[in-house]
Short mmCIF file of C-alpha atoms in Angstrom, two decimals:
data_model
loop_
_atom_site.label_atom_id
_atom_site.label_comp_id
_atom_site.label_asym_id
_atom_site.label_seq_id
_atom_site.Cartn_x
_atom_site.Cartn_y
_atom_site.Cartn_z
CA MET Z 11 16.89 -16.24 10.74
CA GLU Z 12 16.23 -15.29 7.06
CA THR Z 13 17.41 -17.31 4.14
CA THR Z 14 19.41 -15.73 1.07
CA MET Z 15 16.31 -15.90 -0.97
CA GLN Z 16 14.28 -14.12 1.68
CA LYS Z 17 16.90 -11.30 1.69
CA TYR Z 18 16.59 -11.16 -2.23
CA PHE Z 19 12.68 -11.10 -1.94
CA HIS Z 20 13.15 -8.32 0.82
CA TRP Z 21 15.25 -6.09 -1.37
CA GLY Z 22 13.18 -6.73 -4.51
CA ALA Z 23 10.14 -5.41 -2.65
CA ILE Z 24 11.84 -2.44 -1.56
CA GLY Z 25 13.38 -1.82 -4.82
CA SER Z 26 10.10 -2.28 -6.56
CA LEU Z 27 8.12 0.06 -4.24
CA VAL Z 28 10.78 2.76 -4.65
CA THR Z 29 10.63 2.25 -8.30
CA LEU Z 30 6.85 2.44 -8.38
CA ILE Z 31 6.91 5.78 -6.39
CA ILE Z 32 9.50 7.34 -8.72
CA TRP Z 33 7.52 5.98 -11.82
CA CYS Z 34 4.40 7.42 -10.71
CA VAL Z 35 5.84 10.86 -9.89
CA LEU Z 36 7.72 11.06 -13.36
CA TRP Z 37 4.65 9.69 -15.22
CA GLU Z 38 2.39 12.32 -14.00
CA MET Z 39 4.79 15.40 -13.75
CA VAL Z 40 7.10 14.82 -16.68
CA LEU Z 41 6.73 11.79 -19.13
CA ALA Z 42 2.97 11.86 -20.01
CA PRO Z 43 0.99 14.09 -17.59
CA LEU Z 44 -2.76 14.47 -18.05
CA LYS Z 45 -2.41 18.28 -18.28
CA PRO Z 46 0.71 19.92 -19.57
CA GLY Z 47 3.11 20.94 -16.88
CA GLY Z 48 2.01 18.08 -14.61
CA SER Z 49 -1.37 17.22 -12.79
CA TRP Z 50 -2.74 16.61 -9.41
CA LEU Z 51 -2.76 12.88 -10.15
CA VAL Z 52 0.95 12.87 -8.95
CA LEU Z 53 -0.56 12.52 -5.62
CA LYS Z 54 -1.17 8.76 -6.25
CA ALA Z 55 2.48 8.35 -5.41
CA ALA Z 56 1.82 9.67 -1.75
CA PRO Z 57 0.14 6.53 -0.35
CA LEU Z 58 3.21 4.46 -1.38
CA LEU Z 59 5.36 6.70 0.95
CA LEU Z 60 3.55 5.48 3.91
CA PRO Z 61 4.65 1.72 4.08
CA LEU Z 62 7.99 2.49 2.65
CA TYR Z 63 9.66 2.44 6.25
CA GLY Z 64 7.82 -0.67 7.41
CA VAL Z 65 8.78 -2.56 4.25
CA TYR Z 66 12.52 -1.51 4.89
CA LYS Z 67 12.17 -2.65 8.47
CA ARG Z 68 10.76 -5.99 7.50
CA ASP Z 69 7.32 -5.53 9.26
CA ILE Z 70 5.27 -8.45 8.44
CA TYR Z 71 2.01 -6.70 8.75
CA THR Z 72 3.02 -3.83 6.60
CA LEU Z 73 4.15 -6.34 3.83
CA GLN Z 74 0.88 -8.04 4.18
CA TRP Z 75 -1.39 -5.03 3.65
CA THR Z 76 0.78 -3.33 1.18
CA SER Z 77 0.60 -6.68 -1.06
CA MET Z 78 -3.29 -5.99 -1.08
CA MET Z 79 -3.21 -2.27 -1.41
CA ILE Z 80 -0.74 -2.27 -4.39
CA LEU Z 81 -3.17 -4.11 -6.49
CA LEU Z 82 -5.11 -0.74 -6.90
CA TYR Z 83 -1.85 0.25 -8.81
CA PHE Z 84 -2.07 -2.61 -10.78
CA THR Z 85 -5.64 -2.07 -11.73
CA GLU Z 86 -4.83 1.50 -12.73
CA GLY Z 87 -1.92 0.45 -14.63
CA VAL Z 88 -4.00 -1.99 -16.74
CA VAL Z 89 -6.79 0.29 -17.30
CA ARG Z 90 -4.48 3.08 -18.55
CA GLY Z 91 -2.60 0.67 -20.56
CA TRP Z 92 -5.40 -0.76 -22.15
CA SER Z 93 -7.51 2.55 -22.61
CA ASP Z 94 -4.67 5.17 -23.53
CA ILE Z 95 -3.91 3.34 -26.78
CA GLY Z 96 -0.96 4.47 -28.92
CA SER Z 97 0.43 6.70 -26.51
CA LEU Z 98 3.59 6.84 -23.91
CA SER Z 99 0.99 6.94 -21.35
CA SER Z 100 -0.22 3.46 -22.48
CA TRP Z 101 3.25 1.93 -22.18
CA LEU Z 102 3.77 3.46 -18.74
CA GLY Z 103 0.66 1.96 -17.66
CA TRP Z 104 1.68 -1.43 -18.69
CA GLY Z 105 4.99 -0.73 -16.95
CA GLU Z 106 3.37 0.32 -13.65
CA ALA Z 107 1.39 -3.10 -13.79
CA ALA Z 108 4.75 -4.86 -14.36
CA VAL Z 109 6.34 -3.09 -11.42
CA VAL Z 110 3.44 -3.77 -9.22
CA CYS Z 111 3.57 -7.61 -10.15
CA VAL Z 112 7.31 -7.60 -9.10
CA TYR Z 113 6.49 -6.05 -5.77
CA PHE Z 114 3.60 -8.47 -5.08
CA VAL Z 115 5.57 -11.54 -5.98
CA CYS Z 116 8.46 -10.32 -3.80
CA ALA Z 117 6.23 -9.58 -0.62
CA VAL Z 118 4.38 -12.78 -1.01
CA LEU Z 119 7.45 -14.95 -1.34
CA TYR Z 120 9.23 -13.03 1.56
CA LEU Z 121 6.20 -13.53 3.79
CA ARG Z 122 5.84 -17.26 2.96
CA PRO Z 123 7.85 -18.94 5.55
CA TYR Z 124 6.25 -16.68 8.29
CA LYS Z 125 2.78 -17.90 7.05
CA ARG Z 126 4.03 -21.45 7.18
CA ALA Z 127 5.27 -21.01 10.80
CA ALA Z 128 2.13 -19.27 11.82
CA LYS Z 129 -0.12 -22.18 10.48
CA LYS Z 130 2.16 -24.66 12.38
CA LEU Z 131 1.72 -22.82 15.57
CA ALA Z 132 -1.97 -22.78 15.18
CA LYS Z 133 -2.02 -26.48 14.45
CA GLU Z 134 -0.14 -27.17 17.41
CA LEU Z 135 -2.29 -25.01 19.66
CA LEU Z 136 -5.53 -26.77 18.27
CA ASP Z 137 -4.03 -30.11 18.78
CA LYS Z 138 -3.26 -29.09 22.61
CA VAL Z 139 -6.90 -27.78 22.87
CA LYS Z 140 -8.23 -31.08 21.49
CA VAL Z 141 -6.09 -33.12 23.95
CA ASN Z 142 -7.38 -31.13 26.73
CA THR Z 143 -10.97 -31.33 25.87
CA VAL Z 144 -10.81 -35.17 25.29
CA LYS Z 145 -9.40 -35.71 28.79
#
């Protein structure tokens, strides 16, 4: 059974993932595209669509691998925030990094109870194995 906080973290993960998708599309098509009229860099939002259903359905494995994959977007945001000095693109880069941080924190905190339960089960299994080998 999920706690109330877990529900908030789940909705935070969904909301930040959807926000990041919209953010990337708007950035590369409307707000500050590399080329006037938009660029092919908008396709960077496509990989974010793949885990959206799994995150919505609370799939633990999807939340785990996306918490690592999303760090690529953090890296891009920091690099573009640092290198596109004095432009809207710089602010959008830092914003992307912030949205990624929200997703990462929400995903990790949502998964925390599952990780604890898995460690507990693994410890119990190892204790049973140790008891059986001593006899």
